[in-house]
Each structure stands twice: as structure tokens, then as C-alpha cells.
């Protein structure tokens, strides 16, 4: 593949405060800012790259030589995906498009000189920490053209699409296992699952991205998707390992709906009373009746 020299001119530092260097559907990105680099940058050679966050902007150095001072971008608005701060955030590594870049020996140093993070980025653990580890099982992605995510709200539709197309039930069970792997263990949201659990992530870091507080109706859609899977397959053995997770999530969602006056049965159902929950959507109601049948078969055996 030939590099797009218009988008990625050589010997140039490219900066953008948006999603990427490219526009994507519904992920609009402002115009790139280009800073010519007046030093020699050879390929196949290690370079020391550093960025200093200051009150005036971002100072970027290559081999201890300042190559650009990038003015602070306009203050952002806090969103589901990012902080509004121009000083607080995360970092990531990688080439753009077909570029290949190798990184090693990464450190983060606070303003007072304290080293807050250090990683050689050479161990296998780094793959899961930076969310690029191989998946342990099959999952069904929302849309590989853009997202490459497992959205629990879309899972309900995914089950039906798979049933009438590939019949790759291993991907459905793999998705269920992957999602429940990040279920909230305790606290006010105990039982909820992330609306989009990160792929290839270290499980111990699940609380670093608490996205189970948004779009709580997705919790219903995910449960209904599981019910649809059982309706199509009758696969008791495949779902049995997840039954305690299902009950825990259902009880939490039932309590949430009751608080909003959207549940017509008991206010705080126990695990044995999960079947008394109601979902207003007729199709989801049918799917939840499938879960009731599943629970009866599991708890009898």
C-alpha cells in the first residue's frame, strides 16, 4: 500500500485533538495541524520521543531537541468517551494506516519529578494492558467497518441475525462469556455489565472504564438477547455457567426499573423471583420468558 503523502507528509509532526487523523462515520475530526520537523529522522533507528504538557501547550521533543510547541486545543466538552480536560487523559501507541512503529521503555513523570509510570513494553502482559492481546474466545462484533466493539444493546439484534445467517453460536456464547467477565461485583451497580466491554483487556482493569452507568436500557437488551439465544437453541448446558450472572444482572435491573416506576411486580425481587420481572417491549418480554424457562431447567438439574 502506498502512503497517503497528502494526509501524512514526510518529516512532519501531525496533531489532532479529535478522534483520529481521519474522519469516520459519526466520529467527526477537526482539521489536522502540521508541524514540519527540521531534524533528520532515520528509519530503522531508535529515537527518544517525549512530550511535556505545559500551561502554554504541548512541547514535543525528539532526541531531546524541541521540534514543536502545539498550542492547547479549545476546551472540550465532557463526553461518554473522553474527559473535557486538556491536561488529563490517557496515552496509546501505534502507527497510522500501514505504518509500522516499534516502541520501548515508556515512562510518565509528574510535574514534581515523580515517575508515575514505567514500562519497557516488551513483556506479554503489555498486550493485555494496552488492549491488543489475542482474544481468548470467539465474539460477535457490532460492526467491523467502524466500531469493532461488542455492544450489549445491539446484542439482541445480533442473536437474531446470526440465527438467520451464519448460525455461529460459538460467537454468541463467546460474547456472553466475554461480557459477563466484566460484570460489576459489588456496589450500587452490582450485577450490571459494561455497555461495551473492552476487547483484549486485562480483567483486573475493568473498573478503570465504568461505562455501565450509561444507557441502562442496554442491560435489558443484553438479557433479552440471551433469552432469544435460548429460545432458538434450547442450549441449557451452554448457558448454565452464566446462570448466576444472569440472575444477578436481572435483579439489579429490576431494582432500577422499580425505582423509576417501570416495573409492575415486586420492588426488590430475590434471585428466586427473577421470573416476575417484566419488560415493556413485547419481543423482549418473550425473550425474558425464555430466560424463565432456562432458569427452571437449570435449577431442577
Coordinates of N, CA and C in Angstrom, one line a residue, residues 1-242:
X1 N 0.8 -1.2 0.0 CA 0.0 0.0 0.0 C 0.9 1.2 0.0
X2 N 0.5 2.2 -0.8 CA 1.3 3.5 -0.9 C 0.8 4.5 0.2
X3 N 1.7 5.1 0.9 CA 1.4 6.0 1.9 C 0.7 7.3 1.3
X4 N -0.3 7.7 1.9 CA -1.0 8.9 1.5 C -0.2 10.1 2.0
X5 N 0.6 10.7 1.0 CA 1.5 11.8 1.4 C 0.8 13.1 1.6
X6 N -0.4 13.2 1.1 CA -1.2 14.4 1.4 C -1.6 14.4 2.9
X7 N -2.1 13.3 3.3 CA -2.5 13.2 4.7 C -1.3 13.1 5.6
X8 N -0.3 12.3 5.2 CA 0.9 12.0 6.1 C 2.1 12.4 5.4
X9 N 2.4 13.7 5.2 CA 3.7 14.2 4.6 C 4.9 13.7 5.4
X10 N 6.0 13.5 4.8 CA 7.2 13.0 5.5 C 7.8 14.2 6.3
X11 N 8.6 13.8 7.3 CA 9.3 14.8 8.2 C 8.3 15.8 8.8
X12 N 7.2 15.4 9.2 CA 6.2 16.3 9.7 C 5.5 15.6 11.0
X13 N 5.3 16.5 12.0 CA 4.5 16.1 13.1 C 3.1 16.5 12.9
X14 N 2.2 15.5 13.0 CA 0.8 15.8 12.8 C 0.0 15.7 14.1
X15 N -0.8 16.7 14.4 CA -1.5 16.7 15.6 C -3.0 16.9 15.4
X16 N -3.8 16.2 16.2 CA -5.3 16.4 16.1 C -5.9 16.2 17.5
X17 N -6.8 17.0 17.9 CA -7.4 16.9 19.2 C -8.7 16.1 19.1
X18 N -9.1 15.6 18.0 CA -10.3 14.8 17.8 C -10.0 13.3 18.0
X19 N -10.9 12.5 17.3 CA -10.8 11.1 17.4 C -9.5 10.5 16.7
X20 N -9.1 11.1 15.6 CA -8.1 10.4 14.8 C -7.5 11.5 13.9
X21 N -6.7 11.0 12.9 CA -6.3 11.9 11.8 C -7.2 11.9 10.7
X22 N -8.2 11.0 10.8 CA -9.2 10.8 9.7 C -10.6 10.9 10.2
X23 N -11.5 11.4 9.3 CA -12.9 11.4 9.7 C -13.5 10.0 9.5
X24 N -14.4 9.7 10.4 CA -15.1 8.4 10.3 C -16.6 8.7 10.6
X25 N -17.4 7.8 10.2 CA -18.8 8.0 10.3 C -19.2 8.3 11.7
X26 N -19.8 9.4 12.0 CA -20.3 9.9 13.3 C -19.2 10.2 14.3
X27 N -17.9 10.1 13.8 CA -16.8 10.4 14.6 C -16.0 11.6 14.0
X28 N -16.7 12.7 13.9 CA -16.1 13.8 13.2 C -14.8 14.3 13.8
X29 N -13.8 14.6 13.0 CA -12.5 15.0 13.4 C -12.1 16.4 12.8
X30 N -11.6 17.3 13.6 CA -11.2 18.6 13.1 C -10.0 18.5 12.2
X31 N -9.7 19.6 11.5 CA -8.6 19.6 10.6 C -7.3 19.3 11.3
X32 N -6.4 18.5 10.7 CA -5.1 18.2 11.2 C -4.2 19.5 11.3
X33 N -3.3 19.5 12.2 CA -2.3 20.6 12.3 C -1.0 20.0 12.0
X34 N -0.2 20.6 11.1 CA 1.0 20.1 10.6 C 2.2 20.9 11.0
X35 N 3.2 20.2 11.6 CA 4.4 20.9 12.1 C 5.7 20.3 11.4
X36 N 6.3 21.0 10.4 CA 7.5 20.5 9.8 C 8.6 20.2 10.8
X37 N 9.3 19.1 10.7 CA 10.3 18.7 11.6 C 11.7 19.0 10.9
X38 N 12.5 19.9 11.5 CA 13.7 20.3 10.8 C 14.9 19.5 11.4
X39 N 14.7 18.2 11.6 CA 15.8 17.4 12.0 C 15.8 16.1 11.2
X40 N 16.9 15.4 11.1 CA 16.9 14.1 10.4 C 16.3 13.0 11.2
X41 N 15.4 12.3 10.7 CA 14.7 11.2 11.4 C 14.9 10.0 10.5
X42 N 15.8 9.1 10.9 CA 16.1 7.9 10.1 C 15.3 6.8 10.4
X43 N 14.9 5.9 9.5 CA 14.2 4.7 9.7 C 15.1 3.6 10.3
X44 N 14.5 2.6 10.9 CA 15.3 1.5 11.5 C 16.3 2.0 12.5
X45 N 16.0 3.0 13.2 CA 16.9 3.6 14.2 C 16.1 4.1 15.4
X46 N 16.5 3.8 16.6 CA 15.8 4.2 17.8 C 15.9 5.7 18.0
X47 N 14.8 6.4 18.4 CA 14.7 7.8 18.7 C 14.0 8.0 20.0
X48 N 14.5 8.9 20.8 CA 13.9 9.2 22.1 C 12.8 10.3 21.8
X49 N 11.6 10.0 22.0 CA 10.5 11.0 21.8 C 9.8 11.3 23.1
X50 N 9.6 12.5 23.4 CA 8.9 12.9 24.7 C 8.0 14.1 24.4
X51 N 7.0 14.2 25.3 CA 6.0 15.3 25.2 C 5.9 15.9 26.6
X52 N 6.0 17.2 26.7 CA 5.8 17.9 28.0 C 4.5 18.7 27.9
X53 N 3.6 18.5 28.9 CA 2.4 19.2 29.0 C 2.6 20.5 29.8
X54 N 2.4 21.6 29.2 CA 2.7 22.9 29.9 C 1.4 23.8 29.9
X55 N 1.5 24.9 30.6 CA 0.3 25.8 30.5 C 0.2 26.5 29.2
X56 N 1.2 26.5 28.4 CA 1.2 27.1 27.0 C 0.9 26.1 25.9
X57 N 1.0 24.9 26.2 CA 0.8 23.9 25.1 C 1.6 22.6 25.4
X58 N 1.7 21.8 24.3 CA 2.4 20.6 24.3 C 3.7 20.7 23.7
X59 N 4.8 20.5 24.4 CA 6.1 20.6 23.8 C 6.6 19.2 23.5
X60 N 6.9 19.0 22.2 CA 7.3 17.7 21.7 C 8.8 17.7 21.3
X61 N 9.5 16.7 21.9 CA 11.0 16.6 21.7 C 11.3 15.3 20.9
X62 N 12.3 15.3 20.1 CA 12.9 14.1 19.5 C 14.4 14.2 19.8
X63 N 14.9 13.2 20.5 CA 16.3 13.1 20.9 C 16.7 14.4 21.6
X64 N 15.8 14.8 22.5 CA 16.0 16.0 23.4 C 16.0 17.3 22.7
X65 N 15.6 17.3 21.4 CA 15.5 18.5 20.6 C 14.1 18.9 20.5
X66 N 13.7 20.1 20.8 CA 12.3 20.6 20.7 C 12.0 20.7 19.2
X67 N 10.9 20.0 18.8 CA 10.6 20.1 17.4 C 9.2 20.8 17.1
X68 N 8.4 21.0 18.2 CA 7.2 21.7 18.0 C 6.6 22.1 19.4
X69 N 5.9 23.2 19.4 CA 5.1 23.7 20.5 C 3.7 23.8 20.0
X70 N 2.8 22.9 20.5 CA 1.5 22.8 20.0 C 0.6 23.6 20.9
X71 N -0.1 24.6 20.5 CA -1.0 25.4 21.4 C -2.1 24.5 22.0
X72 N -2.5 24.7 23.2 CA -3.6 23.9 23.8 C -4.8 24.0 22.9
X73 N -5.5 22.9 22.6 CA -6.7 22.9 21.9 C -7.8 23.6 22.7
X74 N -8.9 24.0 22.1 CA -10.0 24.6 22.8 C -10.5 23.6 23.9
X75 N -11.0 24.1 25.0 CA -11.6 23.2 26.0 C -12.7 22.4 25.4
X76 N -12.6 21.1 25.7 CA -13.6 20.2 25.2 C -14.8 20.1 26.1
X77 N -15.8 19.3 25.7 CA -17.0 19.1 26.5 C -16.9 17.6 26.9
X78 N -17.2 17.4 28.2 CA -17.1 16.1 28.7 C -18.0 15.1 28.0
X79 N -17.6 14.0 27.7 CA -18.4 13.0 26.9 C -18.3 11.6 27.5
X80 N -19.1 10.7 26.9 CA -19.0 9.3 27.4 C -17.6 8.7 27.2
X81 N -16.9 9.2 26.1 CA -15.7 8.6 25.7 C -14.4 9.3 26.2
X82 N -14.5 10.6 26.7 CA -13.3 11.3 27.0 C -13.6 12.4 28.0
X83 N -12.5 12.8 28.6 CA -12.5 13.9 29.6 C -12.5 15.3 28.8
X84 N -13.1 16.3 29.4 CA -13.0 17.6 28.8 C -11.7 18.3 29.1
X85 N -10.9 17.8 30.0 CA -9.6 18.4 30.3 C -8.6 18.3 29.2
X86 N -7.8 19.4 29.0 CA -6.7 19.3 28.1 C -5.4 18.9 28.7
X87 N -5.5 18.6 30.0 CA -4.3 18.1 30.7 C -4.4 16.7 31.2
X88 N -5.6 16.2 31.3 CA -5.9 14.8 31.9 C -6.3 13.9 30.7
X89 N -5.8 12.7 30.7 CA -6.2 11.7 29.7 C -5.3 10.5 29.8
X90 N -5.3 9.8 28.7 CA -4.5 8.5 28.6 C -3.6 8.6 27.4
X91 N -2.9 7.6 27.1 CA -2.0 7.5 26.0 C -2.1 6.2 25.3
X92 N -1.6 6.2 24.1 CA -1.6 4.9 23.3 C -0.5 5.0 22.3
X93 N -0.2 3.9 21.7 CA 0.9 3.8 20.7 C 0.4 3.1 19.4
X94 N 1.0 3.4 18.3 CA 0.7 2.7 17.1 C 1.0 3.5 15.9
X95 N 1.1 2.9 14.8 CA 1.3 3.6 13.5 C 0.0 4.0 12.9
X96 N 0.0 4.9 12.0 CA -1.2 5.3 11.3 C -1.3 4.6 9.9
X97 N -2.4 4.0 9.6 CA -2.7 3.2 8.4 C -1.6 2.1 8.3
X98 N -0.8 2.1 7.2 CA 0.1 1.0 7.0 C 1.5 1.2 7.7
X99 N 1.7 2.2 8.5 CA 2.9 2.4 9.1 C 3.2 1.4 10.2
X100 N 4.4 1.0 10.4 CA 4.8 0.1 11.5 C 5.8 0.9 12.4
X101 N 5.5 1.0 13.7 CA 6.3 1.7 14.6 C 6.6 0.8 15.8
X102 N 7.8 0.7 16.3 CA 8.1 -0.1 17.5 C 8.5 0.9 18.6
X103 N 7.9 0.6 19.8 CA 8.1 1.4 21.0 C 8.7 0.6 22.1
X104 N 9.5 1.3 23.0 CA 10.1 0.6 24.1 C 10.4 1.6 25.2
X105 N 10.5 1.2 26.4 CA 10.9 2.0 27.6 C 10.1 3.3 27.7
X106 N 8.9 3.1 28.1 CA 8.0 4.3 28.2 C 7.8 4.7 29.6
X107 N 7.9 6.0 29.9 CA 7.8 6.5 31.3 C 6.8 7.7 31.3
X108 N 6.2 7.9 32.4 CA 5.4 9.1 32.7 C 5.9 9.8 34.0
X109 N 6.2 11.0 33.9 CA 6.8 11.8 35.0 C 5.9 12.9 35.4
X110 N 5.6 13.1 36.6 CA 4.7 14.2 37.1 C 5.5 15.5 37.1
X111 N 4.7 16.6 37.3 CA 5.3 17.9 37.3 C 6.4 18.1 38.4
X112 N 6.2 17.4 39.5 CA 7.2 17.5 40.6 C 8.4 16.5 40.4
X113 N 8.5 15.8 39.3 CA 9.6 15.0 39.0 C 9.4 13.5 39.4
X114 N 8.3 13.2 40.0 CA 8.0 11.8 40.4 C 7.6 11.0 39.2
X115 N 8.2 9.8 39.1 CA 7.9 8.9 38.0 C 6.7 8.1 38.4
X116 N 5.6 8.3 37.6 CA 4.3 7.7 38.0 C 4.0 6.4 37.2
X117 N 4.8 6.2 36.1 CA 4.5 5.0 35.3 C 5.8 4.7 34.6
X118 N 6.1 3.4 34.4 CA 7.3 3.0 33.6 C 7.0 1.6 33.1
X119 N 7.3 1.4 31.8 CA 7.0 0.1 31.2 C 8.0 -0.1 30.0
X120 N 8.7 -1.2 30.0 CA 9.6 -1.4 28.9 C 8.8 -1.8 27.6
X121 N 7.6 -2.2 27.8 CA 6.7 -2.6 26.7 C 7.3 -3.8 25.9
X122 N 7.8 -4.7 26.6 CA 8.4 -5.9 25.9 C 7.8 -7.2 26.4
X123 N 7.1 -7.2 27.5 CA 6.5 -8.4 28.0 C 5.2 -8.7 27.4
X124 N 4.8 -10.0 27.6 CA 3.4 -10.4 27.1 C 2.3 -9.7 27.8
X125 N 2.5 -9.3 29.1 CA 1.5 -8.7 29.9 C 1.1 -7.3 29.2
X126 N 2.1 -6.7 28.5 CA 1.8 -5.4 27.9 C 0.7 -5.5 26.9
X127 N 0.5 -6.7 26.2 CA -0.5 -6.8 25.2 C -1.9 -6.7 25.8
X128 N -2.2 -7.2 27.0 CA -3.5 -7.1 27.6 C -3.6 -5.7 28.2
X129 N -2.6 -5.2 28.8 CA -2.6 -3.8 29.4 C -3.0 -2.8 28.3
X130 N -2.5 -2.9 27.1 CA -2.8 -2.0 26.1 C -3.9 -2.4 25.1
X131 N -4.6 -3.4 25.5 CA -5.8 -3.9 24.8 C -5.5 -4.4 23.4
X132 N -4.4 -5.1 23.2 CA -4.1 -5.7 21.9 C -3.8 -7.2 22.0
X133 N -4.2 -7.8 23.1 CA -3.9 -9.2 23.3 C -4.8 -10.1 22.4
X134 N -4.4 -11.3 22.0 CA -5.4 -12.2 21.3 C -6.6 -12.5 22.2
X135 N -7.7 -12.6 21.6 CA -8.9 -12.9 22.3 C -8.9 -14.4 22.8
X136 N -9.4 -14.6 23.9 CA -9.5 -16.0 24.5 C -10.5 -16.8 23.8
X137 N -11.5 -16.2 23.2 CA -12.6 -17.0 22.5 C -13.2 -16.1 21.4
X138 N -14.3 -16.7 20.8 CA -14.9 -16.0 19.7 C -15.9 -15.0 20.3
X139 N -16.0 -13.8 19.6 CA -17.1 -12.9 19.9 C -17.7 -12.4 18.6
X140 N -18.8 -11.8 18.7 CA -19.5 -11.2 17.5 C -19.5 -9.7 17.6
X141 N -18.8 -9.0 16.7 CA -18.6 -7.6 16.8 C -19.8 -6.9 16.2
X142 N -19.9 -5.6 16.7 CA -21.1 -4.8 16.3 C -20.9 -4.4 14.8
X143 N -19.8 -4.0 14.4 CA -19.6 -3.6 13.0 C -18.1 -3.4 12.7
X144 N -17.5 -4.3 12.0 CA -16.0 -4.2 11.8 C -15.6 -3.1 10.9
X145 N -16.5 -2.5 10.2 CA -16.2 -1.4 9.3 C -15.8 -0.1 10.1
X146 N -16.4 0.0 11.4 CA -16.0 1.2 12.2 C -15.7 0.8 13.6
X147 N -16.7 0.2 14.3 CA -16.6 0.1 15.7 C -15.6 -1.0 16.2
X148 N -15.8 -2.2 15.7 CA -15.1 -3.4 16.2 C -15.3 -3.5 17.7
X149 N -16.5 -3.4 18.1 CA -16.8 -3.4 19.6 C -18.0 -4.4 19.8
X150 N -18.1 -4.9 21.0 CA -19.2 -5.7 21.4 C -20.2 -4.8 22.2
X151 N -21.3 -4.4 21.5 CA -22.3 -3.5 22.2 C -23.4 -4.4 22.7
X152 N -23.6 -4.3 24.1 CA -24.6 -5.2 24.6 C -26.0 -4.8 24.2
X153 N -26.2 -3.5 23.8 CA -27.5 -3.1 23.3 C -27.9 -3.7 22.0
X154 N -26.8 -3.8 21.1 CA -27.1 -4.4 19.8 C -27.0 -5.9 19.8
X155 N -26.7 -6.5 21.0 CA -26.5 -8.0 21.1 C -27.9 -8.6 20.8
X156 N -29.0 -8.0 21.2 CA -30.3 -8.6 20.9 C -30.5 -8.8 19.4
X157 N -30.1 -7.8 18.6 CA -30.3 -8.0 17.2 C -29.3 -8.9 16.6
X158 N -28.1 -8.9 17.2 CA -27.0 -9.8 16.7 C -27.4 -11.3 16.8
X159 N -28.1 -11.7 17.9 CA -28.5 -13.0 18.1 C -29.5 -13.4 16.9
X160 N -30.4 -12.6 16.6 CA -31.4 -12.9 15.5 C -30.7 -12.9 14.2
X161 N -29.7 -12.0 13.9 CA -29.0 -12.0 12.6 C -28.2 -13.3 12.5
X162 N -27.5 -13.7 13.5 CA -26.7 -14.9 13.5 C -27.6 -16.1 13.3
X163 N -28.8 -16.1 13.9 CA -29.7 -17.3 13.8 C -30.2 -17.5 12.3
X164 N -30.3 -16.4 11.6 CA -30.7 -16.5 10.2 C -29.6 -16.4 9.2
X165 N -28.4 -16.4 9.6 CA -27.3 -16.3 8.7 C -26.2 -17.3 8.9
X166 N -25.2 -17.0 9.7 CA -24.1 -17.9 9.9 C -24.3 -19.1 10.9
X167 N -25.3 -18.9 11.8 CA -25.5 -19.8 12.9 C -24.2 -20.2 13.6
X168 N -23.4 -19.1 13.8 CA -22.2 -19.3 14.6 C -22.5 -19.1 16.1
X169 N -23.1 -20.1 16.7 CA -23.5 -20.0 18.1 C -22.3 -19.8 19.0
X170 N -21.1 -20.3 18.5 CA -19.9 -20.2 19.4 C -19.6 -18.7 19.6
X171 N -19.9 -17.8 18.6 CA -19.7 -16.4 18.7 C -20.6 -15.8 19.7
X172 N -21.8 -16.3 19.7 CA -22.8 -15.8 20.7 C -22.4 -16.2 22.1
X173 N -22.1 -17.4 22.3 CA -21.7 -17.9 23.7 C -20.4 -17.2 24.1
X174 N -19.5 -17.0 23.1 CA -18.2 -16.3 23.4 C -18.4 -14.9 23.8
X175 N -19.4 -14.2 23.1 CA -19.8 -12.9 23.5 C -20.3 -12.8 24.9
X176 N -21.2 -13.7 25.2 CA -21.8 -13.8 26.6 C -20.7 -13.9 27.6
X177 N -19.8 -14.8 27.4 CA -18.7 -15.1 28.3 C -17.9 -13.8 28.5
X178 N -17.6 -13.2 27.4 CA -16.7 -12.0 27.4 C -17.4 -10.9 28.2
X179 N -18.7 -10.7 27.9 CA -19.4 -9.6 28.6 C -19.5 -9.8 30.1
X180 N -19.9 -11.1 30.5 CA -20.0 -11.3 31.9 C -18.7 -11.4 32.6
X181 N -17.6 -11.5 31.9 CA -16.3 -11.4 32.5 C -16.0 -10.0 33.2
X182 N -16.7 -9.0 32.7 CA -16.6 -7.7 33.3 C -17.8 -7.2 34.1
X183 N -18.6 -8.2 34.6 CA -19.7 -7.8 35.4 C -19.3 -7.2 36.7
X184 N -20.1 -6.2 37.1 CA -19.8 -5.4 38.3 C -20.0 -6.4 39.5
X185 N -19.0 -6.5 40.4 CA -19.0 -7.4 41.5 C -19.8 -6.9 42.7
X186 N -19.6 -5.6 43.0 CA -20.2 -5.0 44.2 C -20.5 -3.5 44.0
X187 N -21.2 -3.0 45.0 CA -21.6 -1.5 44.9 C -23.0 -1.3 44.4
X188 N -23.3 -0.1 44.1 CA -24.7 0.2 43.7 C -25.1 -0.3 42.3
X189 N -24.1 -0.7 41.5 CA -24.4 -1.2 40.2 C -24.0 -2.7 40.1
X190 N -23.9 -3.4 41.2 CA -23.6 -4.8 41.2 C -24.5 -5.6 40.4
X191 N -24.0 -6.3 39.4 CA -24.8 -7.1 38.5 C -24.8 -6.6 37.1
X192 N -24.6 -5.2 37.0 CA -24.6 -4.7 35.6 C -23.3 -5.1 34.9
X193 N -23.4 -5.0 33.6 CA -22.2 -5.3 32.7 C -22.0 -4.0 31.9
X194 N -20.7 -3.9 31.4 CA -20.4 -2.7 30.6 C -21.2 -2.7 29.3
X195 N -21.6 -1.5 28.9 CA -22.4 -1.5 27.6 C -21.5 -1.8 26.4
X196 N -20.2 -1.7 26.6 CA -19.2 -2.1 25.6 C -17.9 -2.6 26.2
X197 N -17.9 -3.8 26.7 CA -16.6 -4.3 27.4 C -15.5 -4.2 26.4
X198 N -14.3 -3.8 26.9 CA -13.1 -3.7 26.1 C -12.6 -5.0 25.6
X199 N -12.2 -5.1 24.4 CA -11.6 -6.4 23.9 C -10.2 -6.4 24.3
X200 N -9.7 -7.6 24.5 CA -8.3 -7.9 24.8 C -7.8 -7.1 26.0
X201 N -8.6 -6.9 27.0 CA -8.3 -6.1 28.2 C -7.9 -7.0 29.3
X202 N -7.1 -6.5 30.2 CA -6.8 -7.2 31.5 C -8.0 -7.1 32.4
X203 N -8.6 -8.3 32.8 CA -9.8 -8.2 33.6 C -9.7 -7.4 34.9
X204 N -8.5 -7.3 35.5 CA -8.4 -6.5 36.7 C -8.6 -5.0 36.5
X205 N -8.6 -4.6 35.3 CA -8.7 -3.2 35.0 C -10.1 -2.8 34.6
X206 N -11.1 -3.6 34.9 CA -12.5 -3.3 34.4 C -13.1 -2.1 35.1
X207 N -12.7 -1.8 36.3 CA -13.2 -0.6 37.0 C -12.6 0.7 36.4
X208 N -11.6 0.6 35.6 CA -11.0 1.8 35.0 C -11.9 2.4 34.0
X209 N -12.8 1.7 33.5 CA -13.7 2.2 32.4 C -15.2 1.8 32.8
X210 N -15.7 2.5 33.8 CA -17.1 2.2 34.3 C -18.2 2.7 33.4
X211 N -18.4 2.0 32.3 CA -19.4 2.5 31.3 C -20.7 1.8 31.5
X212 N -20.9 1.2 32.6 CA -22.2 0.5 32.9 C -23.3 1.5 33.4
X213 N -22.9 2.8 33.7 CA -23.8 3.7 34.2 C -24.6 4.4 33.1
X214 N -24.2 4.3 31.8 CA -24.9 4.9 30.7 C -25.8 3.9 30.0
X215 N -26.9 4.4 29.4 CA -27.7 3.6 28.5 C -28.1 2.3 29.2
X216 N -28.8 2.5 30.4 CA -29.1 1.3 31.2 C -30.1 0.4 30.5
X217 N -30.8 0.9 29.5 CA -31.8 0.0 28.8 C -31.0 -1.1 28.0
X218 N -29.7 -0.8 27.8 CA -28.9 -1.9 27.1 C -28.8 -3.1 28.0
X219 N -28.9 -3.0 29.3 CA -28.9 -4.1 30.2 C -30.1 -5.1 29.8
X220 N -31.2 -4.5 29.6 CA -32.4 -5.3 29.2 C -32.2 -6.0 27.8
X221 N -31.6 -5.2 26.9 CA -31.4 -5.8 25.6 C -30.4 -7.0 25.6
X222 N -29.4 -6.9 26.4 CA -28.5 -8.0 26.5 C -29.2 -9.2 27.1
X223 N -29.9 -9.0 28.2 CA -30.6 -10.1 28.8 C -31.6 -10.7 27.8
X224 N -32.3 -9.9 27.1 CA -33.3 -10.4 26.1 C -32.6 -11.1 25.0
X225 N -31.3 -10.7 24.6 CA -30.5 -11.4 23.6 C -30.2 -12.8 24.1
X226 N -29.9 -13.0 25.4 CA -29.6 -14.3 25.9 C -30.9 -15.1 25.9
X227 N -32.0 -14.5 26.2 CA -33.3 -15.2 26.1 C -33.6 -15.7 24.7
X228 N -33.3 -14.8 23.7 CA -33.5 -15.2 22.3 C -32.6 -16.4 22.0
X229 N -31.4 -16.4 22.4 CA -30.5 -17.5 22.1 C -31.1 -18.8 22.6
X230 N -31.6 -18.8 23.9 CA -32.1 -20.0 24.4 C -33.4 -20.4 23.7
X231 N -34.2 -19.4 23.3 CA -35.4 -19.7 22.5 C -35.1 -20.4 21.2
X232 N -34.0 -19.9 20.5 CA -33.6 -20.6 19.3 C -33.0 -21.9 19.4
X233 N -32.2 -22.1 20.5 CA -31.4 -23.3 20.6 C -31.8 -24.3 21.7
X234 N -32.4 -23.8 22.8 CA -32.7 -24.7 23.9 C -31.4 -25.2 24.6
X235 N -30.3 -24.4 24.4 CA -29.0 -24.8 24.9 C -28.8 -24.6 26.4
X236 N -29.3 -25.5 27.2 CA -29.2 -25.4 28.7 C -27.7 -25.5 29.1
X237 N -27.0 -26.5 28.6 CA -25.6 -26.7 29.0 C -24.7 -25.5 28.7
X238 N -25.0 -24.9 27.5 CA -24.2 -23.8 27.1 C -24.3 -22.5 28.0
X239 N -25.6 -22.3 28.5 CA -25.9 -21.2 29.3 C -25.8 -21.4 30.8
X240 N -25.7 -22.7 31.2 CA -25.6 -23.0 32.6 C -24.5 -22.3 33.4
X241 N -23.3 -22.2 32.8 CA -22.2 -21.5 33.5 C -22.5 -20.0 33.8
X242 N -23.4 -19.4 33.1 CA -23.7 -18.0 33.2 C -25.0 -17.7 34.0

